[in-house]
Structure formats: C-alpha cells, structure tokens
C-alpha cells in the first residue's frame, strides 16, 4: 500500500452559540473545520482533521510511501523542513497527515485505532469546556446543565478579566456539576491574558472562595520562569501545552518545574501526543488533550498510562462527519468502526484548495493590545470579551 495523493475539504461546526476566550469572541456561531483525505493505491483512504495549508511543504515525505510506517514518516516530515522549521501552520499540516496515516494503519489492520494503539478500555474520562466567555450567566448554566445530563462532574471556565465576574460564574458551574459529585473539579483558563503577578493576584482572589483543580495558560505559553513563578504562588495546578508545536518546546518548561498538567493540542496529531505523553510520564506528570472536532486524540488517550482528562467542547459534531463516539458518563465512549471512526459525507462538504486562512482581525486567536497590562478589572462587557454578549444557547 502506498500513499498516492490527497483531497482537502472544508466543512463547518455549528456551535449554537458564540465561542471565545479572554482575547475575543468568534464573529458567528459557525466555525470552519478542515478535513484531509489521504488516498492510497489500495483504495483505502485516511482521514485527518485540522488546517493543513502548508501540506505541500511536507507531503513529498509521505507520497509513494507505505502509510503503515507512521512514526518513521512523521520524522521524515520533520526532516523535510529541517532548515526552515516545522512550527505553526507547517506543524498543523504534519499533524493532519499524521492523523490520516494512523487512520490508514488501523483500517489496514481491520480495527479501531484505539485497539491498534494498545488501548484496553474504550472509555476516555473527560471534562466539560464550553468556550463560554460570550454567554451570560443564565445561558452558561443552561449549557453546563446539558453537560451534566451526560454525567460530567468536571468543567473548565473561560475568563481572566474580572475576578468578581469569574467567581460568580465558577460558583454557578460548581452548583450545576454538583449533581454528579459532591466535589466537582473546576478548572479556569486565562488563555495567556495575564502577566505573572496578575496571574497570582487573580487566582489567589478566586481561591479564597472556590477550589480550582488547575489554572490553564496563566501567562505566555513559552514563559518557563513565569509559569514556575505562578505555580509557586497559587494552590491550583498549572496547565499548559496546547499551543506548543514540537516536543522540544516542552523541555524548558519541564526543566524549570513550571507545569503540573501537560497539555497537548489535538490538531498536532497522534504521534506528537504519544511522544509528549511519554516525556511527561517520565516525570510523573499527567497529560490532558485539548479538544478539537471529533476528538481524534481520544483513541491515543486510551493507550497511555498518564492520561488525566479529555476536554469535551461540544456534544455534536461538524456537518458531514459521522463520528463513532458517544459522549456519556462524563467522558467519551469510542466505538468499533475502523480507524478513527470518522465517516465523511463528501456530498455535504465542499472541496477546497488547501490554504492557510487569512489572519483574523479580532477574536480568540488575536492577542489584544492591552493583554497583561491592565491595572484594574475592565467592567465593560464588550471590551471584556472582544464582542457583544450572547444570551442564548442552541439546543
């Protein structure tokens, strides 16, 4: 079996609500989802998810190769861009190809990927994370009630601009999840919006009233000294890693003893997750994947000894993707369909040229001008979240 080509498609996920974080909010409740289909001479096709506009920089490393040599081909892709670097969009393309290769490997073995990777239990423990900063308090409660109906007893709140506002919402989240646990786990995500002293002051204020399991990305993702400083100044664990593009970017953080929860982005692929999990396990640290549509890393999470909890951002899947998963009992239950268990209805999805999207002007992917530089909480709703509040949650 040899890789012969690829197709790129773009579908959308309808959230039924605006999503965002302390940096901003998406302009509409539908976001693009990029789908990569690797073609082979055997007729089998592999599915990968995530932006892959730089695919032509690395596709030559896998073209004509047997897709079952996944980890070797992963290193071959890295070697292909040795001098110019593999971070950013290129790492996203490597991740999408890597997912598709693993999908092919499991399909060739006639089994679901979680079996191929050595998983024993198809259940992956999770936590609810609604990307919820645009919601008013009532809509926030309604959203997490839906998660609680699926058995979730842990949840993560977006915030970081006003401690009184965030404390009120954390207490509301705790009350909703308390139906499933007397001591629900609460996490808080600031998305790199603080400097280190702000982080300690803000989290300390929250911790006077609520118990936080972890605080995520309190300062910049690469700031080993800053993360270590925050870790020493608060009770909660410090989590980071979703935006690190390469195993080497974790080394200074681990060497500085700066993090407690090692996170990995789904969009960077299966091999990257497995390697980061192994490095974290060598330091007795847990690993936690940050979600992406169809939760591809859930298969790999079944096969590592230090998986903590998988982020679940929504209870539905993108248009045109049939995903063999159930969200229940506070986590993800993987099915028996081959590979990643993703079926693509190409009649419902438009074929698109693989291209990097234009840089956003505002929203959660754009760092605000005054991030980390505010002296007092900003009470203005529009400025706090980068857009108007939303009062409804879709069903």
mmCIF file of C-alpha atoms in Angstrom:
data_model
loop_
_atom_site.group_PDB
_atom_site.id
_atom_site.type_symbol
_atom_site.label_atom_id
_atom_site.label_comp_id
_atom_site.label_asym_id
_atom_site.label_seq_id
_atom_site.Cartn_x
_atom_site.Cartn_y
_atom_site.Cartn_z
ATOM 1 C CA UNK A 1 0.000 0.000 0.000
ATOM 2 C CA UNK A 2 1.301 3.422 -0.976
ATOM 3 C CA UNK A 3 0.120 6.995 -0.470
ATOM 4 C CA UNK A 4 -0.789 8.428 -3.872
ATOM 5 C CA UNK A 5 -2.455 11.789 -3.213
ATOM 6 C CA UNK A 6 -4.815 13.794 -1.057
ATOM 7 C CA UNK A 7 -8.053 15.773 -1.093
ATOM 8 C CA UNK A 8 -8.864 18.798 1.042
ATOM 9 C CA UNK A 9 -12.381 19.644 2.172
ATOM 10 C CA UNK A 10 -13.878 22.300 4.406
ATOM 11 C CA UNK A 11 -16.999 21.841 6.488
ATOM 12 C CA UNK A 12 -18.387 23.781 9.447
ATOM 13 C CA UNK A 13 -19.299 23.128 13.041
ATOM 14 C CA UNK A 14 -22.476 24.808 14.253
ATOM 15 C CA UNK A 15 -21.993 25.546 17.954
ATOM 16 C CA UNK A 16 -25.409 27.089 18.521
ATOM 17 C CA UNK A 17 -23.638 29.822 20.480
ATOM 18 C CA UNK A 18 -20.732 32.220 20.108
ATOM 19 C CA UNK A 19 -17.441 30.874 21.419
ATOM 20 C CA UNK A 20 -14.315 32.656 22.623
ATOM 21 C CA UNK A 21 -11.981 33.476 25.470
ATOM 22 C CA UNK A 22 -10.384 36.446 27.228
ATOM 23 C CA UNK A 23 -8.764 37.526 23.959
ATOM 24 C CA UNK A 24 -12.001 37.783 21.983
ATOM 25 C CA UNK A 25 -15.035 36.042 20.535
ATOM 26 C CA UNK A 26 -15.725 34.497 17.134
ATOM 27 C CA UNK A 27 -17.914 36.656 14.919
ATOM 28 C CA UNK A 28 -20.510 33.913 14.292
ATOM 29 C CA UNK A 29 -21.527 30.614 15.886
ATOM 30 C CA UNK A 30 -20.201 28.511 12.979
ATOM 31 C CA UNK A 31 -16.511 27.770 12.531
ATOM 32 C CA UNK A 32 -14.636 26.122 9.663
ATOM 33 C CA UNK A 33 -13.374 22.568 10.047
ATOM 34 C CA UNK A 34 -10.657 21.421 7.649
ATOM 35 C CA UNK A 35 -10.651 17.788 6.533
ATOM 36 C CA UNK A 36 -7.747 15.988 4.851
ATOM 37 C CA UNK A 37 -8.267 12.722 2.980
ATOM 38 C CA UNK A 38 -5.126 10.747 2.121
ATOM 39 C CA UNK A 39 -5.519 8.496 -0.920
ATOM 40 C CA UNK A 40 -3.739 5.169 -1.478
ATOM 41 C CA UNK A 41 -3.316 2.739 -4.342
ATOM 42 C CA UNK A 42 -5.231 0.103 -2.354
ATOM 43 C CA UNK A 43 -8.428 2.134 -2.256
ATOM 44 C CA UNK A 44 -8.237 2.756 1.488
ATOM 45 C CA UNK A 45 -8.433 6.405 2.491
ATOM 46 C CA UNK A 46 -7.225 8.033 5.697
ATOM 47 C CA UNK A 47 -8.946 10.934 7.455
ATOM 48 C CA UNK A 48 -7.085 13.769 9.182
ATOM 49 C CA UNK A 49 -8.539 16.929 10.716
ATOM 50 C CA UNK A 50 -7.122 20.415 11.100
ATOM 51 C CA UNK A 51 -5.778 23.251 8.985
ATOM 52 C CA UNK A 52 -3.153 21.970 6.565
ATOM 53 C CA UNK A 53 -2.399 24.858 4.233
ATOM 54 C CA UNK A 54 1.321 24.066 4.322
ATOM 55 C CA UNK A 55 0.777 20.463 3.227
ATOM 56 C CA UNK A 56 2.811 20.832 0.032
ATOM 57 C CA UNK A 57 5.908 21.549 2.128
ATOM 58 C CA UNK A 58 5.774 18.084 3.692
ATOM 59 C CA UNK A 59 3.576 15.846 1.529
ATOM 60 C CA UNK A 60 6.560 14.711 -0.526
ATOM 61 C CA UNK A 61 7.875 12.957 2.581
ATOM 62 C CA UNK A 62 4.915 10.544 2.563
ATOM 63 C CA UNK A 63 3.982 10.363 -1.114
ATOM 64 C CA UNK A 64 4.704 6.906 -2.500
ATOM 65 C CA UNK A 65 5.367 5.534 0.977
ATOM 66 C CA UNK A 66 3.562 2.788 2.875
ATOM 67 C CA UNK A 67 1.299 4.668 5.321
ATOM 68 C CA UNK A 68 1.708 1.974 7.972
ATOM 69 C CA UNK A 69 5.231 3.295 8.699
ATOM 70 C CA UNK A 70 3.599 6.141 10.602
ATOM 71 C CA UNK A 71 6.215 7.181 13.145
ATOM 72 C CA UNK A 72 9.049 6.929 10.631
ATOM 73 C CA UNK A 73 7.074 9.056 8.189
ATOM 74 C CA UNK A 74 6.394 11.578 10.959
ATOM 75 C CA UNK A 75 10.129 12.063 11.443
ATOM 76 C CA UNK A 76 10.554 12.172 7.673
ATOM 77 C CA UNK A 77 8.135 15.108 7.520
ATOM 78 C CA UNK A 78 10.056 16.909 10.261
ATOM 79 C CA UNK A 79 13.305 16.278 8.395
ATOM 80 C CA UNK A 80 11.792 17.684 5.187
ATOM 81 C CA UNK A 81 11.573 21.155 6.784
ATOM 82 C CA UNK A 82 14.731 20.824 8.917
ATOM 83 C CA UNK A 83 16.255 24.195 7.995
ATOM 84 C CA UNK A 84 13.122 26.303 7.666
ATOM 85 C CA UNK A 85 11.378 24.919 10.762
ATOM 86 C CA UNK A 86 8.263 22.915 11.488
ATOM 87 C CA UNK A 87 6.262 25.166 13.838
ATOM 88 C CA UNK A 88 2.998 26.978 13.191
ATOM 89 C CA UNK A 89 0.998 26.104 10.088
ATOM 90 C CA UNK A 90 3.544 23.519 8.983
ATOM 91 C CA UNK A 91 3.125 21.593 12.244
ATOM 92 C CA UNK A 92 -0.621 21.657 11.663
ATOM 93 C CA UNK A 93 -0.164 20.072 8.235
ATOM 94 C CA UNK A 94 2.137 17.416 9.736
ATOM 95 C CA UNK A 95 -0.496 16.727 12.394
ATOM 96 C CA UNK A 96 -3.316 16.323 9.854
ATOM 97 C CA UNK A 97 -1.227 13.937 7.728
ATOM 98 C CA UNK A 98 -0.181 12.030 10.853
ATOM 99 C CA UNK A 99 -3.827 11.513 11.872
ATOM 100 C CA UNK A 100 -4.661 10.261 8.397
ATOM 101 C CA UNK A 101 -1.690 7.863 8.427
ATOM 102 C CA UNK A 102 -2.750 6.386 11.762
ATOM 103 C CA UNK A 103 -6.295 6.113 10.446
ATOM 104 C CA UNK A 104 -4.963 4.132 7.468
ATOM 105 C CA UNK A 105 -2.774 1.939 9.655
ATOM 106 C CA UNK A 106 -5.734 0.922 11.817
ATOM 107 C CA UNK A 107 -8.005 0.407 8.813
ATOM 108 C CA UNK A 108 -5.365 -1.832 7.231
ATOM 109 C CA UNK A 109 -5.314 -3.819 10.493
ATOM 110 C CA UNK A 110 -9.138 -4.030 10.348
ATOM 111 C CA UNK A 111 -9.645 -2.499 13.780
ATOM 112 C CA UNK A 112 -10.415 0.820 15.503
ATOM 113 C CA UNK A 113 -7.384 2.990 16.170
ATOM 114 C CA UNK A 114 -7.683 2.671 19.944
ATOM 115 C CA UNK A 115 -7.108 -1.073 19.513
ATOM 116 C CA UNK A 116 -4.156 -0.555 17.170
ATOM 117 C CA UNK A 117 -2.537 1.779 19.687
ATOM 118 C CA UNK A 118 -2.913 -0.742 22.501
ATOM 119 C CA UNK A 119 -5.900 0.658 24.338
ATOM 120 C CA UNK A 120 -7.785 -1.701 26.651
ATOM 121 C CA UNK A 121 -10.758 0.418 27.698
ATOM 122 C CA UNK A 122 -12.816 2.313 25.125
ATOM 123 C CA UNK A 123 -13.916 4.880 27.732
ATOM 124 C CA UNK A 124 -11.944 8.148 27.931
ATOM 125 C CA UNK A 125 -12.591 10.277 31.019
ATOM 126 C CA UNK A 126 -13.316 13.908 30.232
ATOM 127 C CA UNK A 127 -14.321 17.348 31.411
ATOM 128 C CA UNK A 128 -16.795 19.878 30.011
ATOM 129 C CA UNK A 129 -15.415 23.011 28.406
ATOM 130 C CA UNK A 130 -17.914 25.226 26.615
ATOM 131 C CA UNK A 131 -15.579 28.023 25.357
ATOM 132 C CA UNK A 132 -18.180 30.036 27.212
ATOM 133 C CA UNK A 133 -16.998 33.604 27.796
ATOM 134 C CA UNK A 134 -19.617 35.121 25.463
ATOM 135 C CA UNK A 135 -22.543 33.638 27.378
ATOM 136 C CA UNK A 136 -24.479 35.459 30.060
ATOM 137 C CA UNK A 137 -24.896 33.723 33.414
ATOM 138 C CA UNK A 138 -28.239 32.075 32.602
ATOM 139 C CA UNK A 139 -27.003 30.745 29.262
ATOM 140 C CA UNK A 140 -23.847 29.487 30.953
ATOM 141 C CA UNK A 141 -25.903 27.450 33.396
ATOM 142 C CA UNK A 142 -28.091 26.033 30.623
ATOM 143 C CA UNK A 143 -25.025 24.965 28.649
ATOM 144 C CA UNK A 144 -23.402 23.143 31.553
ATOM 145 C CA UNK A 145 -26.692 21.547 32.540
ATOM 146 C CA UNK A 146 -26.527 19.774 29.172
ATOM 147 C CA UNK A 147 -23.048 18.535 30.048
ATOM 148 C CA UNK A 148 -24.218 17.492 33.497
ATOM 149 C CA UNK A 149 -27.003 15.492 31.849
ATOM 150 C CA UNK A 150 -24.200 13.477 30.199
ATOM 151 C CA UNK A 151 -22.593 12.720 33.540
ATOM 152 C CA UNK A 152 -19.845 15.354 33.673
ATOM 153 C CA UNK A 153 -18.563 16.276 37.121
ATOM 154 C CA UNK A 154 -15.641 18.453 35.950
ATOM 155 C CA UNK A 155 -15.713 21.655 33.915
ATOM 156 C CA UNK A 156 -13.487 24.460 32.696
ATOM 157 C CA UNK A 157 -14.476 28.118 32.574
ATOM 158 C CA UNK A 158 -13.028 30.789 30.293
ATOM 159 C CA UNK A 159 -12.215 34.112 31.932
ATOM 160 C CA UNK A 160 -9.473 36.329 33.217
ATOM 161 C CA UNK A 161 -10.650 39.929 33.009
ATOM 162 C CA UNK A 162 -12.663 40.456 36.180
ATOM 163 C CA UNK A 163 -12.353 38.259 39.298
ATOM 164 C CA UNK A 164 -15.795 39.094 40.740
ATOM 165 C CA UNK A 165 -17.461 38.232 37.435
ATOM 166 C CA UNK A 166 -15.486 34.993 37.091
ATOM 167 C CA UNK A 167 -16.035 33.966 40.715
ATOM 168 C CA UNK A 168 -19.793 34.242 40.299
ATOM 169 C CA UNK A 169 -19.668 32.029 37.203
ATOM 170 C CA UNK A 170 -17.338 29.480 38.797
ATOM 171 C CA UNK A 171 -19.747 29.124 41.701
ATOM 172 C CA UNK A 172 -22.614 28.644 39.240
ATOM 173 C CA UNK A 173 -20.609 25.995 37.372
ATOM 174 C CA UNK A 174 -19.825 24.235 40.648
ATOM 175 C CA UNK A 175 -23.506 24.175 41.590
ATOM 176 C CA UNK A 176 -24.519 22.654 38.243
ATOM 177 C CA UNK A 177 -21.867 19.921 38.327
ATOM 178 C CA UNK A 178 -22.585 19.150 41.983
ATOM 179 C CA UNK A 179 -25.468 16.957 40.862
ATOM 180 C CA UNK A 180 -22.832 14.395 39.771
ATOM 181 C CA UNK A 181 -20.226 14.868 42.509
ATOM 182 C CA UNK A 182 -20.103 16.365 45.976
ATOM 183 C CA UNK A 183 -16.752 17.883 44.983
ATOM 184 C CA UNK A 184 -16.805 18.704 41.264
ATOM 185 C CA UNK A 185 -13.498 19.638 39.633
ATOM 186 C CA UNK A 186 -13.295 23.257 38.477
ATOM 187 C CA UNK A 187 -10.677 24.485 36.019
ATOM 188 C CA UNK A 188 -10.025 28.031 34.830
ATOM 189 C CA UNK A 189 -8.499 29.115 31.514
ATOM 190 C CA UNK A 190 -6.982 32.589 31.067
ATOM 191 C CA UNK A 191 -5.536 31.939 27.562
ATOM 192 C CA UNK A 192 -2.246 33.760 28.204
ATOM 193 C CA UNK A 193 -4.006 37.012 29.110
ATOM 194 C CA UNK A 194 -2.025 37.831 32.301
ATOM 195 C CA UNK A 195 1.497 38.680 33.363
ATOM 196 C CA UNK A 196 2.863 36.607 36.235
ATOM 197 C CA UNK A 197 1.960 38.974 39.094
ATOM 198 C CA UNK A 198 -1.530 39.499 37.696
ATOM 199 C CA UNK A 199 -1.968 35.743 37.496
ATOM 200 C CA UNK A 200 -1.072 35.185 41.138
ATOM 201 C CA UNK A 201 -3.275 38.029 42.373
ATOM 202 C CA UNK A 202 -6.247 36.987 40.232
ATOM 203 C CA UNK A 203 -6.091 33.288 41.057
ATOM 204 C CA UNK A 204 -5.478 33.960 44.759
ATOM 205 C CA UNK A 205 -8.659 36.052 44.810
ATOM 206 C CA UNK A 206 -10.627 33.193 43.221
ATOM 207 C CA UNK A 207 -9.125 30.613 45.548
ATOM 208 C CA UNK A 208 -10.477 32.408 48.592
ATOM 209 C CA UNK A 209 -13.930 31.174 47.555
ATOM 210 C CA UNK A 210 -13.503 28.174 45.233
ATOM 211 C CA UNK A 211 -11.160 25.221 44.944
ATOM 212 C CA UNK A 212 -9.520 25.116 41.497
ATOM 213 C CA UNK A 213 -8.089 21.899 40.094
ATOM 214 C CA UNK A 214 -5.915 23.791 37.630
ATOM 215 C CA UNK A 215 -5.331 27.157 36.003
ATOM 216 C CA UNK A 216 -4.572 26.989 32.299
ATOM 217 C CA UNK A 217 -2.141 29.189 30.365
ATOM 218 C CA UNK A 218 -1.939 31.901 33.049
ATOM 219 C CA UNK A 219 0.996 33.554 31.218
ATOM 220 C CA UNK A 220 2.629 33.157 27.824
ATOM 221 C CA UNK A 221 2.977 29.556 26.694
ATOM 222 C CA UNK A 222 6.801 29.673 26.456
ATOM 223 C CA UNK A 223 7.459 31.603 29.695
ATOM 224 C CA UNK A 224 9.110 28.911 31.811
ATOM 225 C CA UNK A 225 10.159 31.325 34.563
ATOM 226 C CA UNK A 226 6.737 32.971 34.624
ATOM 227 C CA UNK A 227 4.841 29.688 34.782
ATOM 228 C CA UNK A 228 7.127 28.473 37.580
ATOM 229 C CA UNK A 229 6.540 31.720 39.471
ATOM 230 C CA UNK A 230 2.766 31.380 39.161
ATOM 231 C CA UNK A 231 2.956 27.730 40.209
ATOM 232 C CA UNK A 232 4.747 28.718 43.432
ATOM 233 C CA UNK A 233 2.233 31.470 44.189
ATOM 234 C CA UNK A 234 -1.086 29.623 43.944
ATOM 235 C CA UNK A 235 -2.665 26.424 45.277
ATOM 236 C CA UNK A 236 -4.074 25.224 41.956
ATOM 237 C CA UNK A 237 -2.050 23.211 39.476
ATOM 238 C CA UNK A 238 -0.695 24.994 36.397
ATOM 239 C CA UNK A 239 -1.574 23.580 32.972
ATOM 240 C CA UNK A 240 -0.200 24.479 29.543
ATOM 241 C CA UNK A 241 0.928 22.947 26.270
ATOM 242 C CA UNK A 242 -1.940 23.088 23.770
ATOM 243 C CA UNK A 243 -0.143 25.661 21.603
ATOM 244 C CA UNK A 244 3.341 24.152 21.766
ATOM 245 C CA UNK A 245 4.354 22.940 18.318
ATOM 246 C CA UNK A 246 7.032 20.341 18.851
ATOM 247 C CA UNK A 247 8.387 18.123 21.578
ATOM 248 C CA UNK A 248 11.389 20.412 22.037
ATOM 249 C CA UNK A 249 9.171 23.288 23.205
ATOM 250 C CA UNK A 250 8.204 21.356 26.347
ATOM 251 C CA UNK A 251 11.790 20.866 27.504
ATOM 252 C CA UNK A 252 12.402 24.299 29.111
ATOM 253 C CA UNK A 253 9.043 24.188 30.887
ATOM 254 C CA UNK A 254 9.711 20.737 32.310
ATOM 255 C CA UNK A 255 13.293 21.590 33.235
ATOM 256 C CA UNK A 256 12.031 24.654 35.148
ATOM 257 C CA UNK A 257 9.465 22.512 37.018
ATOM 258 C CA UNK A 258 6.925 25.017 35.690
ATOM 259 C CA UNK A 259 3.846 22.901 34.981
ATOM 260 C CA UNK A 260 1.712 20.272 36.690
ATOM 261 C CA UNK A 261 -0.656 19.301 33.840
ATOM 262 C CA UNK A 262 0.955 18.692 30.447
ATOM 263 C CA UNK A 263 -1.487 19.555 27.692
ATOM 264 C CA UNK A 264 -1.415 18.645 24.005
ATOM 265 C CA UNK A 265 -3.467 20.047 21.126
ATOM 266 C CA UNK A 266 -5.498 17.530 19.114
ATOM 267 C CA UNK A 267 -4.618 19.318 15.878
ATOM 268 C CA UNK A 268 -0.922 18.413 16.195
ATOM 269 C CA UNK A 269 -1.537 14.717 15.583
ATOM 270 C CA UNK A 270 -1.334 11.318 17.223
ATOM 271 C CA UNK A 271 2.443 10.816 17.175
ATOM 272 C CA UNK A 272 3.112 14.178 18.828
ATOM 273 C CA UNK A 273 0.673 13.317 21.628
ATOM 274 C CA UNK A 274 2.213 9.902 22.221
ATOM 275 C CA UNK A 275 5.699 11.396 22.463
ATOM 276 C CA UNK A 276 4.677 14.226 24.774
ATOM 277 C CA UNK A 277 2.783 11.756 26.969
ATOM 278 C CA UNK A 278 5.892 9.581 27.246
ATOM 279 C CA UNK A 279 8.088 12.538 28.207
ATOM 280 C CA UNK A 280 5.516 13.674 30.794
ATOM 281 C CA UNK A 281 5.213 10.151 32.182
ATOM 282 C CA UNK A 282 8.983 10.083 32.661
ATOM 283 C CA UNK A 283 8.499 12.982 35.089
ATOM 284 C CA UNK A 284 5.384 11.506 36.745
ATOM 285 C CA UNK A 285 3.172 14.196 35.229
ATOM 286 C CA UNK A 286 -0.332 13.658 33.831
ATOM 287 C CA UNK A 287 -1.245 14.549 30.251
ATOM 288 C CA UNK A 288 -4.510 16.116 29.098
ATOM 289 C CA UNK A 289 -5.546 16.629 25.445
ATOM 290 C CA UNK A 290 -7.166 19.917 24.430
ATOM 291 C CA UNK A 291 -10.169 19.131 22.248
ATOM 292 C CA UNK A 292 -10.759 19.507 18.556
ATOM 293 C CA UNK A 293 -13.685 18.423 16.375
ATOM 294 C CA UNK A 294 -14.273 14.646 16.513
ATOM 295 C CA UNK A 295 -11.744 14.283 19.371
ATOM 296 C CA UNK A 296 -9.137 12.285 17.401
ATOM 297 C CA UNK A 297 -6.667 12.045 20.306
ATOM 298 C CA UNK A 298 -9.240 10.163 22.375
ATOM 299 C CA UNK A 299 -8.016 6.983 20.663
ATOM 300 C CA UNK A 300 -4.443 7.666 21.775
ATOM 301 C CA UNK A 301 -5.554 8.637 25.281
ATOM 302 C CA UNK A 302 -6.680 5.045 25.856
ATOM 303 C CA UNK A 303 -3.131 3.807 25.310
ATOM 304 C CA UNK A 304 -1.050 5.991 27.645
ATOM 305 C CA UNK A 305 -0.707 5.391 31.408
ATOM 306 C CA UNK A 306 -0.859 9.042 32.445
ATOM 307 C CA UNK A 307 -3.977 10.358 30.735
ATOM 308 C CA UNK A 308 -5.897 12.596 33.159
ATOM 309 C CA UNK A 309 -8.966 14.027 31.423
ATOM 310 C CA UNK A 310 -10.002 14.869 27.871
ATOM 311 C CA UNK A 311 -11.512 18.268 27.067
ATOM 312 C CA UNK A 312 -15.019 17.968 25.555
ATOM 313 C CA UNK A 313 -16.113 21.238 23.976
ATOM 314 C CA UNK A 314 -19.452 20.278 22.457
ATOM 315 C CA UNK A 315 -21.963 17.444 22.292
ATOM 316 C CA UNK A 316 -22.336 17.436 18.492
ATOM 317 C CA UNK A 317 -20.004 17.016 15.514
ATOM 318 C CA UNK A 318 -19.282 19.028 12.341
ATOM 319 C CA UNK A 319 -21.672 18.882 9.399
ATOM 320 C CA UNK A 320 -20.954 15.932 7.129
ATOM 321 C CA UNK A 321 -18.849 14.000 9.650
ATOM 322 C CA UNK A 322 -20.257 10.851 11.230
ATOM 323 C CA UNK A 323 -18.141 10.078 14.294
ATOM 324 C CA UNK A 324 -18.282 6.731 16.075
ATOM 325 C CA UNK A 325 -18.291 8.131 19.602
ATOM 326 C CA UNK A 326 -20.791 8.633 22.387
ATOM 327 C CA UNK A 327 -20.493 11.433 24.921
ATOM 328 C CA UNK A 328 -21.767 9.977 28.186
ATOM 329 C CA UNK A 329 -20.819 9.138 31.776
ATOM 330 C CA UNK A 330 -18.620 12.219 31.913
ATOM 331 C CA UNK A 331 -16.392 11.255 29.001
ATOM 332 C CA UNK A 332 -16.066 9.753 25.519
ATOM 333 C CA UNK A 333 -17.027 6.201 24.635
ATOM 334 C CA UNK A 334 -15.203 5.092 21.479
ATOM 335 C CA UNK A 335 -16.860 2.711 19.048
ATOM 336 C CA UNK A 336 -15.736 -0.199 16.893
ATOM 337 C CA UNK A 337 -15.647 1.406 13.450
ATOM 338 C CA UNK A 338 -12.267 1.094 11.781
ATOM 339 C CA UNK A 339 -9.545 3.690 12.209
ATOM 340 C CA UNK A 340 -10.577 6.970 13.784
ATOM 341 C CA UNK A 341 -14.219 6.020 13.292
ATOM 342 C CA UNK A 342 -14.877 9.102 11.146
ATOM 343 C CA UNK A 343 -17.003 8.844 8.007
ATOM 344 C CA UNK A 344 -17.026 11.794 5.619
ATOM 345 C CA UNK A 345 -20.128 12.631 3.601
ATOM 346 C CA UNK A 346 -18.439 14.467 0.750
ATOM 347 C CA UNK A 347 -21.767 15.369 -0.821
ATOM 348 C CA UNK A 348 -22.385 17.650 2.175
ATOM 349 C CA UNK A 349 -18.880 19.119 2.305
ATOM 350 C CA UNK A 350 -17.258 21.414 -0.212
ATOM 351 C CA UNK A 351 -13.934 20.511 -1.746
ATOM 352 C CA UNK A 352 -11.440 23.305 -1.177
ATOM 353 C CA UNK A 353 -7.863 24.072 -2.044
ATOM 354 C CA UNK A 354 -5.604 23.511 0.948
ATOM 355 C CA UNK A 355 -4.809 27.035 2.051
ATOM 356 C CA UNK A 356 -3.912 28.848 5.221
ATOM 357 C CA UNK A 357 -6.782 31.087 6.380
ATOM 358 C CA UNK A 358 -6.372 34.828 6.460
ATOM 359 C CA UNK A 359 -5.202 36.226 9.781
ATOM 360 C CA UNK A 360 -8.132 37.287 11.916
ATOM 361 C CA UNK A 361 -8.628 40.925 12.850
ATOM 362 C CA UNK A 362 -10.259 40.178 16.182
ATOM 363 C CA UNK A 363 -11.408 37.173 18.156
ATOM 364 C CA UNK A 364 -9.888 34.491 20.387
ATOM 365 C CA UNK A 365 -6.917 33.936 18.057
ATOM 366 C CA UNK A 366 -5.776 37.573 18.224
ATOM 367 C CA UNK A 367 -3.898 38.884 21.269
ATOM 368 C CA UNK A 368 -5.476 42.170 22.472
ATOM 369 C CA UNK A 369 -3.276 45.265 22.657
ATOM 370 C CA UNK A 370 -3.518 45.602 26.462
ATOM 371 C CA UNK A 371 -3.277 41.923 27.381
ATOM 372 C CA UNK A 372 -1.254 41.591 30.573
ATOM 373 C CA UNK A 373 -1.097 45.358 31.002
ATOM 374 C CA UNK A 374 -4.379 46.253 32.744
ATOM 375 C CA UNK A 375 -4.126 47.640 36.265
ATOM 376 C CA UNK A 376 -7.817 47.327 37.174
ATOM 377 C CA UNK A 377 -10.638 44.994 36.065
ATOM 378 C CA UNK A 378 -12.491 46.236 32.998
ATOM 379 C CA UNK A 379 -16.222 46.159 33.687
ATOM 380 C CA UNK A 380 -17.316 46.935 30.116
ATOM 381 C CA UNK A 381 -18.874 43.790 28.668
ATOM 382 C CA UNK A 382 -17.953 44.398 25.027
ATOM 383 C CA UNK A 383 -14.305 45.151 25.833
ATOM 384 C CA UNK A 384 -14.060 42.282 28.278
ATOM 385 C CA UNK A 385 -14.736 39.601 25.675
ATOM 386 C CA UNK A 386 -13.986 41.396 22.426
ATOM 387 C CA UNK A 387 -17.637 41.420 21.311
ATOM 388 C CA UNK A 388 -21.262 41.511 22.476
ATOM 389 C CA UNK A 389 -22.592 39.039 24.982
ATOM 390 C CA UNK A 390 -24.818 36.211 23.815
ATOM 391 C CA UNK A 391 -27.913 35.302 25.788
ATOM 392 C CA UNK A 392 -28.907 32.048 24.137
ATOM 393 C CA UNK A 393 -27.513 28.568 23.847
ATOM 394 C CA UNK A 394 -28.575 26.402 20.946
ATOM 395 C CA UNK A 395 -30.081 23.019 21.691
#
